Amino acid sequence: MNGAAGSRRTAAVAAALRWSAPRLMCVEDEVAGLHEWVRPGAVCVDVGAEYGLYTWVLSALAGPTGQVHSVEPLPGPARWLRTASRLLGSGNVTVHRTALGARAGRGTLSLPRRRGLPVHGRAYLTEDAHGPGPNAEFRTARLVATPVRTLDELAREQCLERIGFVKADVEGAELAVLHGGSRTLRHHRPALLLEVEGRHLEKYGSRPADLLRHLRDYGYAAHRWQHGRWAAVPRITDDCRNYLFTA
């Protein structure tokens, strides 16, 4: 498949996702606002990509001169991302089968199951977690080994000179991802779209206020998507789980 055809296919998927954002519960509203922060040629990192809800939109926005590094530690979703990327012809997408954390090494994911089926979106790294937290609602879970890298390590290995956008949804380990990306925050100053939920952060011994304070120390301010636009907010509240942070 040539590059032009691949770009058209990816753009069609991205357009469908943006259209669905305010209409379907399975597509997060914030997808509709990514175009304000991701321009052609941008380098993006999608941490906890799962099946690519954000990856394909970022790919279309970044275009053929940009890059999207799609980070997914679970083998099934990672295979899907690679297959979908190939079928769509998304030449600017690179899939990394790894978790991101505060330090590099080996880790273990707890993958919960409901009615015998895996719930990929609720998998979490067991390292540094104090019990399952809200995942106690699931009766069973399977342990999955995974490599763990840091955001700074990924940037260095991929020779990324300027990361413009990072999305992270890692079930409470968002602060660990930020600790492992301290150089990236200082030198790249990317916009950050983070899932911030107290119930998940708590199992790692942190709170939304800790994450907000950490990013303020780097000069970041918080925003949320409201009524079709990004609005600055002074604090994290329970009625919203995705927040944009800009330097």
PDB file of C-alpha atoms in Angstrom, residues 58-197:
ATOM      1  CA  LEU A  58      -2.556  11.087  16.462  1.00  0.00           C
ATOM      2  CA  SER A  59      -1.248   9.336  13.334  1.00  0.00           C
ATOM      3  CA  ALA A  60      -3.637  11.268  11.088  1.00  0.00           C
ATOM      4  CA  LEU A  61      -2.849  14.591  12.775  1.00  0.00           C
ATOM      5  CA  ALA A  62       0.939  14.101  12.746  1.00  0.00           C
ATOM      6  CA  GLY A  63       0.847  13.074   9.089  1.00  0.00           C
ATOM      7  CA  PRO A  64       3.574  11.386   7.042  1.00  0.00           C
ATOM      8  CA  THR A  65       6.298  13.713   8.368  1.00  0.00           C
ATOM      9  CA  GLY A  66       5.391  12.980  11.988  1.00  0.00           C
ATOM     10  CA  GLN A  67       5.789   9.977  14.262  1.00  0.00           C
ATOM     11  CA  VAL A  68       3.542   8.130  16.692  1.00  0.00           C
ATOM     12  CA  HIS A  69       5.132   5.741  19.174  1.00  0.00           C
ATOM     13  CA  SER A  70       2.355   3.472  20.374  1.00  0.00           C
ATOM     14  CA  VAL A  71       3.313   1.834  23.690  1.00  0.00           C
ATOM     15  CA  GLU A  72       1.308  -1.219  24.762  1.00  0.00           C
ATOM     16  CA  PRO A  73       2.608  -3.942  27.139  1.00  0.00           C
ATOM     17  CA  LEU A  74      -0.093  -6.588  26.614  1.00  0.00           C
ATOM     18  CA  PRO A  75       0.737  -9.028  23.795  1.00  0.00           C
ATOM     19  CA  GLY A  76      -2.784  -9.275  22.330  1.00  0.00           C
ATOM     20  CA  PRO A  77      -3.447  -5.545  21.898  1.00  0.00           C
ATOM     21  CA  ALA A  78       0.172  -4.993  20.756  1.00  0.00           C
ATOM     22  CA  ARG A  79      -0.308  -7.568  17.981  1.00  0.00           C
ATOM     23  CA  TRP A  80      -3.576  -5.891  17.014  1.00  0.00           C
ATOM     24  CA  LEU A  81      -1.863  -2.486  16.821  1.00  0.00           C
ATOM     25  CA  ARG A  82       0.843  -3.855  14.532  1.00  0.00           C
ATOM     26  CA  THR A  83      -1.694  -5.614  12.309  1.00  0.00           C
ATOM     27  CA  ALA A  84      -4.007  -2.597  12.119  1.00  0.00           C
ATOM     28  CA  SER A  85      -1.081  -0.279  11.418  1.00  0.00           C
ATOM     29  CA  ARG A  86      -0.013  -2.503   8.525  1.00  0.00           C
ATOM     30  CA  LEU A  87      -3.556  -2.806   7.099  1.00  0.00           C
ATOM     31  CA  LEU A  88      -4.189   0.925   7.384  1.00  0.00           C
ATOM     32  CA  GLY A  89      -0.784   1.757   5.962  1.00  0.00           C
ATOM     33  CA  SER A  90       0.020   3.961   8.950  1.00  0.00           C
ATOM     34  CA  GLY A  91       3.707   4.281   8.154  1.00  0.00           C
ATOM     35  CA  ASN A  92       4.300   6.848  10.885  1.00  0.00           C
ATOM     36  CA  VAL A  93       3.237   4.459  13.691  1.00  0.00           C
ATOM     37  CA  THR A  94       5.797   2.377  15.615  1.00  0.00           C
ATOM     38  CA  VAL A  95       4.465  -0.127  18.166  1.00  0.00           C
ATOM     39  CA  HIS A  96       6.488  -0.887  21.299  1.00  0.00           C
ATOM     40  CA  ARG A  97       5.473  -3.969  23.303  1.00  0.00           C
ATOM     41  CA  THR A  98       6.543  -2.646  26.708  1.00  0.00           C
ATOM     42  CA  ALA A  99       5.289  -0.813  29.762  1.00  0.00           C
ATOM     43  CA  LEU A 100       6.659   2.577  30.779  1.00  0.00           C
ATOM     44  CA  GLY A 101       7.528   3.300  34.394  1.00  0.00           C
ATOM     45  CA  ALA A 102       9.842   5.139  36.744  1.00  0.00           C
ATOM     46  CA  ARG A 103      12.761   2.804  36.001  1.00  0.00           C
ATOM     47  CA  ALA A 104      13.693   0.218  33.389  1.00  0.00           C
ATOM     48  CA  GLY A 105      13.630  -3.517  34.079  1.00  0.00           C
ATOM     49  CA  ARG A 106      11.134  -6.356  34.109  1.00  0.00           C
ATOM     50  CA  GLY A 107       7.607  -6.123  35.392  1.00  0.00           C
ATOM     51  CA  THR A 108       4.371  -8.029  35.875  1.00  0.00           C
ATOM     52  CA  LEU A 109       0.934  -6.941  34.734  1.00  0.00           C
ATOM     53  CA  SER A 110      -2.232  -8.029  36.486  1.00  0.00           C
ATOM     54  CA  LEU A 111      -4.788  -8.600  33.708  1.00  0.00           C
ATOM     55  CA  PRO A 112      -8.308  -8.970  35.172  1.00  0.00           C
ATOM     56  CA  ARG A 113     -10.958 -11.197  33.650  1.00  0.00           C
ATOM     57  CA  ARG A 114     -14.718 -10.777  33.530  1.00  0.00           C
ATOM     58  CA  ARG A 115     -16.878 -13.752  32.508  1.00  0.00           C
ATOM     59  CA  GLY A 116     -13.728 -15.463  31.303  1.00  0.00           C
ATOM     60  CA  LEU A 117     -12.665 -12.590  29.025  1.00  0.00           C
ATOM     61  CA  PRO A 118      -9.653 -10.318  29.591  1.00  0.00           C
ATOM     62  CA  VAL A 119     -10.358  -6.680  30.479  1.00  0.00           C
ATOM     63  CA  HIS A 120      -7.292  -5.128  28.852  1.00  0.00           C
ATOM     64  CA  GLY A 121      -8.164  -1.564  29.811  1.00  0.00           C
ATOM     65  CA  ARG A 122      -7.875  -2.368  33.526  1.00  0.00           C
ATOM     66  CA  ALA A 123      -4.489  -4.149  33.482  1.00  0.00           C
ATOM     67  CA  TYR A 124      -1.899  -2.598  35.792  1.00  0.00           C
ATOM     68  CA  LEU A 125       1.730  -3.034  36.791  1.00  0.00           C
ATOM     69  CA  THR A 126       1.979  -4.858  40.113  1.00  0.00           C
ATOM     70  CA  GLU A 127       5.391  -3.376  40.954  1.00  0.00           C
ATOM     71  CA  ASP A 128       4.996  -0.662  43.628  1.00  0.00           C
ATOM     72  CA  ALA A 129       1.233  -1.314  43.833  1.00  0.00           C
ATOM     73  CA  HIS A 130      -0.296  -1.926  47.255  1.00  0.00           C
ATOM     74  CA  GLY A 131      -2.921  -4.466  46.344  1.00  0.00           C
ATOM     75  CA  PRO A 132      -5.398  -4.449  43.442  1.00  0.00           C
ATOM     76  CA  GLY A 133      -7.211  -1.260  44.387  1.00  0.00           C
ATOM     77  CA  PRO A 134     -10.488  -0.985  42.438  1.00  0.00           C
ATOM     78  CA  ASN A 135      -9.600  -4.156  40.529  1.00  0.00           C
ATOM     79  CA  ALA A 136     -10.785  -6.056  43.605  1.00  0.00           C
ATOM     80  CA  GLU A 137     -14.136  -6.066  41.794  1.00  0.00           C
ATOM     81  CA  PHE A 138     -12.776  -8.740  39.428  1.00  0.00           C
ATOM     82  CA  ARG A 139     -12.858 -12.312  40.712  1.00  0.00           C
ATOM     83  CA  THR A 140      -9.829 -13.495  38.724  1.00  0.00           C
ATOM     84  CA  ALA A 141      -6.741 -12.047  37.067  1.00  0.00           C
ATOM     85  CA  ARG A 142      -3.849 -13.406  35.046  1.00  0.00           C
ATOM     86  CA  LEU A 143      -0.251 -12.313  35.530  1.00  0.00           C
ATOM     87  CA  VAL A 144       1.589 -11.234  32.370  1.00  0.00           C
ATOM     88  CA  ALA A 145       5.333 -10.574  32.256  1.00  0.00           C
ATOM     89  CA  THR A 146       6.433  -7.419  30.480  1.00  0.00           C
ATOM     90  CA  PRO A 147       9.572  -5.387  29.892  1.00  0.00           C
ATOM     91  CA  VAL A 148       9.511  -1.954  31.500  1.00  0.00           C
ATOM     92  CA  ARG A 149      11.262   1.065  30.015  1.00  0.00           C
ATOM     93  CA  THR A 150      11.182   4.754  30.792  1.00  0.00           C
ATOM     94  CA  LEU A 151       9.927   7.585  28.617  1.00  0.00           C
ATOM     95  CA  ASP A 152      13.401   9.120  28.657  1.00  0.00           C
ATOM     96  CA  GLU A 153      14.901   5.796  27.547  1.00  0.00           C
ATOM     97  CA  LEU A 154      12.390   5.497  24.698  1.00  0.00           C
ATOM     98  CA  ALA A 155      13.181   9.042  23.542  1.00  0.00           C
ATOM     99  CA  ARG A 156      16.904   8.323  23.607  1.00  0.00           C
ATOM    100  CA  GLU A 157      16.717   4.932  21.849  1.00  0.00           C
ATOM    101  CA  GLN A 158      14.438   6.289  19.120  1.00  0.00           C
ATOM    102  CA  CYS A 159      16.551   9.457  18.741  1.00  0.00           C
ATOM    103  CA  LEU A 160      13.528  11.671  19.322  1.00  0.00           C
ATOM    104  CA  GLU A 161      14.757  15.239  19.286  1.00  0.00           C
ATOM    105  CA  ARG A 162      11.416  16.824  20.097  1.00  0.00           C
ATOM    106  CA  ILE A 163       8.375  15.063  21.565  1.00  0.00           C
ATOM    107  CA  GLY A 164       5.329  17.274  21.205  1.00  0.00           C
ATOM    108  CA  PHE A 165       2.528  15.212  22.740  1.00  0.00           C
ATOM    109  CA  VAL A 166       2.256  12.370  25.258  1.00  0.00           C
ATOM    110  CA  LYS A 167      -0.942  10.556  26.201  1.00  0.00           C
ATOM    111  CA  ALA A 168      -0.816   8.152  29.157  1.00  0.00           C
ATOM    112  CA  ASP A 169      -3.526   5.887  30.533  1.00  0.00           C
ATOM    113  CA  VAL A 170      -1.795   3.377  32.809  1.00  0.00           C
ATOM    114  CA  GLU A 171      -4.313   2.706  35.573  1.00  0.00           C
ATOM    115  CA  GLY A 172      -2.736   4.752  38.334  1.00  0.00           C
ATOM    116  CA  ALA A 173       0.948   4.531  37.364  1.00  0.00           C
ATOM    117  CA  GLU A 174       0.879   7.892  35.550  1.00  0.00           C
ATOM    118  CA  LEU A 175       3.147   9.498  38.164  1.00  0.00           C
ATOM    119  CA  ALA A 176       5.711   6.719  37.628  1.00  0.00           C
ATOM    120  CA  VAL A 177       5.676   7.429  33.882  1.00  0.00           C
ATOM    121  CA  LEU A 178       6.329  11.104  34.632  1.00  0.00           C
ATOM    122  CA  HIS A 179       9.205  10.267  36.996  1.00  0.00           C
ATOM    123  CA  GLY A 180      10.730   8.151  34.228  1.00  0.00           C
ATOM    124  CA  GLY A 181      10.314  11.062  31.806  1.00  0.00           C
ATOM    125  CA  SER A 182      11.875  13.881  33.820  1.00  0.00           C
ATOM    126  CA  ARG A 183      14.352  14.788  31.080  1.00  0.00           C
ATOM    127  CA  THR A 184      11.586  14.701  28.478  1.00  0.00           C
ATOM    128  CA  LEU A 185       9.480  17.082  30.570  1.00  0.00           C
ATOM    129  CA  ARG A 186      12.386  19.485  31.049  1.00  0.00           C
ATOM    130  CA  HIS A 187      13.771  19.504  27.516  1.00  0.00           C
ATOM    131  CA  HIS A 188      10.876  18.548  25.214  1.00  0.00           C
ATOM    132  CA  ARG A 189       8.036  20.242  27.118  1.00  0.00           C
ATOM    133  CA  PRO A 190       5.339  18.084  25.480  1.00  0.00           C
ATOM    134  CA  ALA A 191       1.623  18.582  26.010  1.00  0.00           C
ATOM    135  CA  LEU A 192       0.388  15.751  28.246  1.00  0.00           C
ATOM    136  CA  LEU A 193      -3.014  14.088  28.206  1.00  0.00           C
ATOM    137  CA  LEU A 194      -3.230  11.955  31.337  1.00  0.00           C
ATOM    138  CA  GLU A 195      -5.896   9.823  32.921  1.00  0.00           C
ATOM    139  CA  VAL A 196      -6.076  11.015  36.536  1.00  0.00           C
ATOM    140  CA  GLU A 197      -8.298   8.914  38.784  1.00  0.00           C
TER     141      GLU A 197
END
